[in-house]
Amino acid sequence: GPLMPADALERLRALARDVPGLELVRSVPDLPSELAGAAAAISQAGYNTTLEIVRSGVPALAVPYATPEEDEQLSRARRFERLGVLRVLEPERLEPAVLTAEIERVLDFEPARADIDLDGGRGTCQELWDLMRSDPRPAVLSTVASP
């Protein structure tokens, strides 16, 4: 990802050069298009990336970022794994041989169809519209001037 130190990225690129069929990229401008042609996706479990992967239906391995203070990605990945839409490599198991084995396994993984609403923006707009229509009071917009 974009926050990975440049020297670590270069070490990974050097290792990936000799692996046929492997493409290592830092980020992409159009993730859905990239996923459409992918045999599998391996990523951390950031919110937007995970939802795009789930929406795509591509076999996926999540290797979530987690610390004792921050486990949002790990919690998200585990929830999606319980739905059968992706696989998770627990951060404490992350080492080269295990990652290699999990990548090979995910190539045979068939994700379940996600039975979740992935269009939350539309639903939120509809809820707000319904609230505005049900309240007879006029809407008041106010701004607060800065000192």
Coordinates of N, CA and C in Angstrom, one line a residue:
G1 N 0.8 -1.2 0.0 CA 0.0 0.0 0.0 C 0.9 1.3 0.0
P2 N 0.2 2.4 -0.1 CA 0.9 3.7 -0.1 C 1.8 4.0 1.1
L3 N 1.5 3.4 2.2 CA 2.2 3.7 3.5 C 3.4 2.8 3.7
M4 N 3.6 1.8 2.8 CA 4.7 0.9 3.0 C 6.0 1.6 2.7
P5 N 7.0 1.5 3.5 CA 8.3 2.1 3.3 C 8.9 1.7 2.0
A6 N 9.5 2.6 1.3 CA 10.1 2.4 -0.1 C 11.1 1.3 -0.1
D7 N 11.9 1.2 0.9 CA 12.9 0.1 0.9 C 12.3 -1.3 1.1
A8 N 11.2 -1.4 1.8 CA 10.5 -2.7 2.0 C 9.8 -3.0 0.7
L9 N 9.2 -2.0 0.0 CA 8.6 -2.3 -1.3 C 9.6 -2.8 -2.3
E10 N 10.8 -2.2 -2.3 CA 11.8 -2.6 -3.3 C 12.3 -4.0 -3.0
R11 N 12.4 -4.4 -1.7 CA 12.8 -5.8 -1.4 C 11.7 -6.8 -1.9
L12 N 10.4 -6.4 -1.8 CA 9.4 -7.3 -2.3 C 9.4 -7.3 -3.8
R13 N 9.6 -6.2 -4.4 CA 9.6 -6.2 -5.9 C 10.8 -7.1 -6.4
A14 N 11.9 -7.1 -5.7 CA 13.1 -7.9 -6.1 C 12.7 -9.4 -6.0
L15 N 12.0 -9.7 -4.9 CA 11.6 -11.1 -4.7 C 10.5 -11.6 -5.8
A16 N 9.6 -10.6 -6.1 CA 8.5 -10.9 -7.0 C 8.9 -11.1 -8.5
R17 N 10.0 -10.4 -8.8 CA 10.5 -10.4 -10.3 C 10.6 -11.8 -10.9
D18 N 11.0 -12.8 -10.1 CA 11.3 -14.1 -10.7 C 10.1 -15.1 -10.5
V19 N 8.9 -14.5 -10.1 CA 7.8 -15.4 -9.9 C 6.8 -15.2 -11.1
P20 N 6.7 -16.2 -11.9 CA 5.8 -16.1 -13.1 C 4.4 -15.9 -12.7
G21 N 3.7 -15.0 -13.3 CA 2.3 -14.7 -13.1 C 2.0 -13.8 -11.9
L22 N 3.0 -13.4 -11.2 CA 2.8 -12.5 -10.0 C 3.1 -11.1 -10.3
E23 N 2.1 -10.3 -10.0 CA 2.2 -8.8 -10.2 C 2.1 -8.1 -8.9
L24 N 3.1 -7.4 -8.5 CA 3.2 -6.7 -7.3 C 2.9 -5.2 -7.6
V25 N 1.9 -4.6 -7.0 CA 1.6 -3.2 -7.2 C 1.3 -2.5 -5.9
R26 N 1.7 -1.3 -5.8 CA 1.5 -0.5 -4.6 C 0.0 -0.1 -4.4
S27 N -0.5 0.4 -5.5 CA -2.0 0.8 -5.5 C -2.4 0.9 -6.9
V28 N -3.7 0.9 -7.1 CA -4.2 0.9 -8.5 C -5.3 2.0 -8.6
P29 N -5.5 2.7 -9.7 CA -6.5 3.7 -9.8 C -7.9 3.2 -9.9
D30 N -8.1 1.9 -10.4 CA -9.4 1.4 -10.6 C -9.4 -0.1 -10.1
L31 N -9.6 -0.3 -8.8 CA -9.5 -1.6 -8.3 C -10.5 -2.6 -8.9
P32 N -11.8 -2.2 -9.1 CA -12.7 -3.1 -9.7 C -12.3 -3.7 -11.0
S33 N -11.7 -2.9 -11.8 CA -11.2 -3.4 -13.1 C -10.0 -4.3 -12.9
E34 N -9.1 -4.0 -12.0 CA -8.0 -5.0 -11.7 C -8.5 -6.3 -11.2
L35 N -9.5 -6.3 -10.3 CA -10.1 -7.5 -9.8 C -10.8 -8.3 -10.8
A36 N -11.4 -7.7 -11.8 CA -12.1 -8.4 -12.8 C -11.2 -9.4 -13.6
G37 N -10.0 -9.1 -13.7 CA -9.1 -10.0 -14.4 C -8.1 -10.8 -13.5
A38 N -8.3 -10.8 -12.2 CA -7.4 -11.4 -11.3 C -7.8 -12.8 -11.0
A39 N -6.8 -13.7 -10.8 CA -7.1 -15.1 -10.4 C -7.3 -15.1 -8.9
A40 N -6.8 -14.1 -8.2 CA -7.0 -14.0 -6.7 C -6.5 -12.6 -6.3
A41 N -7.0 -12.2 -5.1 CA -6.5 -10.9 -4.5 C -5.9 -11.2 -3.2
I42 N -4.8 -10.6 -2.9 CA -4.2 -10.7 -1.6 C -4.0 -9.2 -1.1
S43 N -4.6 -8.9 0.0 CA -4.5 -7.6 0.5 C -4.7 -7.6 2.0
Q44 N -4.5 -6.4 2.6 CA -4.9 -6.2 4.0 C -6.4 -6.1 4.0
A45 N -7.0 -5.6 5.0 CA -8.4 -5.7 5.1 C -9.0 -4.3 5.4
G46 N -8.5 -3.3 4.6 CA -9.1 -1.9 4.7 C -10.5 -2.0 4.3
Y47 N -11.3 -1.0 4.7 CA -12.7 -1.0 4.5 C -13.0 -1.0 3.0
N48 N -12.6 0.0 2.3 CA -12.9 0.1 0.8 C -12.4 -1.1 0.0
T49 N -11.1 -1.5 0.2 CA -10.6 -2.6 -0.5 C -11.3 -3.9 -0.3
T50 N -11.7 -4.1 1.0 CA -12.4 -5.4 1.3 C -13.7 -5.4 0.6
L51 N -14.5 -4.3 0.7 CA -15.8 -4.3 0.0 C -15.7 -4.5 -1.5
E52 N -14.7 -3.9 -2.1 CA -14.5 -4.1 -3.5 C -14.2 -5.5 -3.9
I53 N -13.3 -6.1 -3.0 CA -13.0 -7.6 -3.2 C -14.3 -8.4 -3.1
V54 N -15.0 -8.2 -2.0 CA -16.3 -8.9 -1.8 C -17.2 -8.7 -3.0
R55 N -17.4 -7.5 -3.4 CA -18.2 -7.2 -4.6 C -17.8 -8.0 -5.8
S56 N -16.5 -8.1 -6.0 CA -15.9 -8.7 -7.2 C -16.2 -10.2 -7.3
G57 N -16.2 -10.9 -6.2 CA -16.4 -12.3 -6.1 C -15.1 -13.1 -6.4
V58 N -14.0 -12.4 -6.5 CA -12.7 -13.0 -6.8 C -12.2 -13.7 -5.5
P59 N -11.5 -14.9 -5.6 CA -11.0 -15.5 -4.4 C -10.0 -14.6 -3.8
A60 N -10.0 -14.5 -2.5 CA -9.2 -13.5 -1.8 C -8.7 -14.0 -0.5
L61 N -7.4 -13.5 -0.2 CA -6.8 -13.7 1.1 C -6.5 -12.4 1.7
A62 N -7.1 -12.2 2.9 CA -6.8 -11.0 3.7 C -5.7 -11.3 4.7
V63 N -4.8 -10.4 4.7 CA -3.7 -10.4 5.7 C -3.8 -9.1 6.5
P64 N -4.7 -9.1 7.4 CA -5.0 -7.8 8.1 C -3.9 -7.2 8.9
Y65 N -3.9 -5.9 8.9 CA -3.0 -5.1 9.8 C -3.7 -5.1 11.1
A66 N -2.9 -5.5 12.2 CA -3.4 -5.5 13.5 C -2.3 -5.3 14.5
T67 N -2.7 -4.5 15.6 CA -1.8 -4.3 16.7 C -2.8 -4.5 17.9
P68 N -2.2 -4.6 19.1 CA -3.1 -4.7 20.3 C -4.0 -3.5 20.4
E69 N -3.6 -2.3 19.9 CA -4.4 -1.1 20.0 C -5.3 -1.0 18.9
E70 N -5.1 -1.6 17.7 CA -5.9 -1.4 16.5 C -6.2 -2.8 15.9
D71 N -7.4 -3.2 16.0 CA -7.7 -4.5 15.3 C -8.9 -4.4 14.4
E72 N -9.2 -3.2 13.9 CA -10.4 -3.0 13.0 C -10.3 -3.9 11.8
Q73 N -9.1 -4.0 11.1 CA -9.0 -4.8 9.9 C -9.2 -6.3 10.3
L74 N -8.6 -6.7 11.4 CA -8.7 -8.1 11.7 C -10.1 -8.5 12.0
S75 N -10.9 -7.7 12.7 CA -12.3 -7.9 13.0 C -13.1 -8.0 11.8
R76 N -12.9 -7.1 10.9 CA -13.6 -7.0 9.6 C -13.3 -8.3 8.8
A77 N -12.0 -8.7 8.7 CA -11.6 -9.8 7.9 C -12.3 -11.1 8.5
R78 N -12.2 -11.2 9.8 CA -12.8 -12.4 10.4 C -14.3 -12.5 10.1
R79 N -15.0 -11.4 10.2 CA -16.5 -11.4 9.9 C -16.7 -11.8 8.4
F80 N -15.9 -11.3 7.5 CA -16.1 -11.7 6.1 C -15.7 -13.2 5.9
E81 N -14.7 -13.7 6.6 CA -14.4 -15.1 6.5 C -15.5 -16.0 7.0
R82 N -16.2 -15.5 8.1 CA -17.3 -16.3 8.6 C -18.5 -16.4 7.5
L83 N -18.6 -15.3 6.7 CA -19.6 -15.3 5.6 C -19.1 -16.2 4.4
G84 N -17.9 -16.6 4.5 CA -17.3 -17.5 3.4 C -16.9 -16.7 2.1
V85 N -16.7 -15.4 2.2 CA -16.4 -14.6 1.0 C -14.9 -14.4 0.9
L86 N -14.1 -14.7 1.9 CA -12.7 -14.5 1.7 C -12.0 -15.4 2.8
R87 N -10.7 -15.6 2.7 CA -9.9 -16.3 3.6 C -9.1 -15.3 4.4
V88 N -8.7 -15.7 5.6 CA -7.8 -14.8 6.4 C -6.6 -15.5 6.9
L89 N -5.5 -14.8 6.7 CA -4.2 -15.3 7.3 C -4.0 -14.4 8.6
E90 N -4.1 -15.0 9.7 CA -3.9 -14.3 11.0 C -2.5 -13.6 11.0
P91 N -2.5 -12.4 11.5 CA -1.2 -11.7 11.5 C -0.1 -12.4 12.3
E92 N -0.4 -13.1 13.3 CA 0.6 -13.8 14.1 C 1.2 -15.0 13.3
R93 N 0.5 -15.5 12.3 CA 1.0 -16.6 11.5 C 1.8 -16.1 10.2
L94 N 1.9 -14.9 10.0 CA 2.5 -14.3 8.8 C 4.0 -14.6 8.8
E95 N 4.4 -15.4 7.9 CA 5.8 -15.7 7.6 C 5.8 -16.2 6.2
P96 N 7.0 -16.1 5.5 CA 7.0 -16.5 4.1 C 6.4 -17.8 3.7
A97 N 6.8 -18.9 4.4 CA 6.3 -20.2 4.0 C 4.8 -20.3 4.2
V98 N 4.2 -19.7 5.2 CA 2.8 -19.8 5.5 C 2.1 -18.9 4.5
L99 N 2.6 -17.8 4.2 CA 1.9 -16.9 3.2 C 1.9 -17.6 1.8
T100 N 3.0 -18.2 1.4 CA 3.1 -18.9 0.2 C 2.0 -20.0 0.1
A101 N 1.9 -20.8 1.2 CA 0.9 -21.9 1.2 C -0.5 -21.3 1.1
E102 N -0.8 -20.2 1.8 CA -2.1 -19.7 1.8 C -2.5 -19.1 0.5
I103 N -1.5 -18.5 -0.2 CA -1.8 -18.0 -1.6 C -2.1 -19.1 -2.5
E104 N -1.4 -20.2 -2.4 CA -1.7 -21.4 -3.2 C -3.1 -21.9 -2.9
R105 N -3.4 -22.0 -1.6 CA -4.8 -22.5 -1.2 C -5.9 -21.6 -1.7
V106 N -5.7 -20.2 -1.7 CA -6.7 -19.3 -2.1 C -7.0 -19.4 -3.6
L107 N -6.1 -19.9 -4.4 CA -6.3 -20.1 -5.8 C -7.4 -21.1 -6.1
D108 N -7.6 -22.0 -5.1 CA -8.7 -23.0 -5.3 C -9.9 -22.7 -4.5
F109 N -9.9 -21.6 -3.8 CA -11.0 -21.1 -2.9 C -12.2 -20.6 -3.8
E110 N -13.4 -21.0 -3.6 CA -14.5 -20.4 -4.2 C -15.3 -19.6 -3.2
P111 N -15.3 -18.3 -3.3 CA -16.0 -17.5 -2.3 C -17.5 -17.6 -2.5
A112 N -18.2 -17.6 -1.3 CA -19.6 -17.6 -1.3 C -20.1 -16.2 -1.9
R113 N -21.3 -16.2 -2.4 CA -21.9 -14.9 -2.8 C -22.2 -14.1 -1.6
A114 N -21.8 -12.9 -1.6 CA -22.0 -12.1 -0.4 C -23.5 -11.7 -0.3
D115 N -24.1 -12.0 0.8 CA -25.5 -11.7 1.0 C -25.6 -10.4 1.9
I116 N -24.9 -9.4 1.4 CA -24.9 -8.1 2.2 C -25.2 -7.0 1.2
D117 N -25.7 -5.9 1.8 CA -26.0 -4.7 1.0 C -24.8 -3.9 0.8
L118 N -24.3 -3.9 -0.4 CA -23.0 -3.1 -0.7 C -23.3 -1.7 -1.3
D119 N -24.6 -1.3 -1.2 CA -24.9 0.0 -1.7 C -25.5 0.9 -0.6
G120 N -24.7 1.0 0.5 CA -25.1 1.8 1.6 C -25.3 3.3 1.4
G121 N -24.6 3.8 0.4 CA -24.8 5.3 0.1 C -26.3 5.5 -0.4
R122 N -26.7 4.7 -1.3 CA -28.1 4.8 -1.7 C -29.1 4.6 -0.6
G123 N -28.9 3.6 0.3 CA -29.8 3.4 1.4 C -29.8 4.6 2.4
T124 N -28.6 5.1 2.6 CA -28.5 6.3 3.5 C -29.3 7.5 2.9
C125 N -29.1 7.7 1.6 CA -29.9 8.8 1.0 C -31.4 8.6 1.1
Q126 N -31.8 7.4 0.9 CA -33.2 7.1 1.0 C -33.8 7.3 2.4
E127 N -33.0 6.9 3.4 CA -33.4 7.1 4.8 C -33.5 8.6 5.1
L128 N -32.5 9.4 4.7 CA -32.6 10.8 4.9 C -33.8 11.5 4.2
W129 N -34.0 11.1 3.0 CA -35.1 11.6 2.2 C -36.4 11.3 3.0
D130 N -36.6 10.0 3.4 CA -37.8 9.6 4.1 C -38.0 10.4 5.4
L131 N -36.9 10.7 6.1 CA -37.0 11.5 7.4 C -37.4 12.9 7.1
M132 N -36.8 13.5 6.0 CA -37.2 14.8 5.7 C -38.7 14.9 5.2
R133 N -39.1 14.0 4.5 CA -40.5 14.0 4.0 C -41.5 13.8 5.2
S134 N -41.1 13.0 6.2 CA -42.0 12.7 7.3 C -42.1 13.8 8.4
D135 N -41.2 14.8 8.3 CA -41.2 15.9 9.3 C -41.7 17.1 8.7
P136 N -42.9 17.6 9.2 CA -43.5 18.8 8.6 C -42.8 20.1 8.8
R137 N -41.9 20.1 9.8 CA -41.1 21.4 10.0 C -40.2 21.7 8.9
P138 N -40.0 23.0 8.6 CA -39.1 23.3 7.5 C -37.7 23.0 8.0
A139 N -36.9 22.6 7.0 CA -35.5 22.4 7.3 C -34.8 23.7 7.5
V140 N -33.9 23.8 8.5 CA -33.2 25.0 8.7 C -31.7 24.7 8.6
L141 N -31.0 25.4 7.8 CA -29.6 25.3 7.6 C -29.0 26.4 8.4
S142 N -27.9 26.2 9.1 CA -27.3 27.2 9.8 C -25.8 27.1 9.7
T143 N -25.1 28.2 9.7 CA -23.6 28.2 9.6 C -23.1 28.9 10.8
V144 N -22.0 28.6 11.3 CA -21.4 29.2 12.4 C -20.1 29.9 11.9
A145 N -20.1 31.2 12.1 CA -18.9 32.0 11.7 C -17.8 31.8 12.6
S146 N -16.6 31.7 12.0 CA -15.4 31.5 12.8 C -14.9 32.8 13.3
P147 N -14.4 32.9 14.5 CA -13.9 34.1 15.1 C -12.8 34.7 14.4

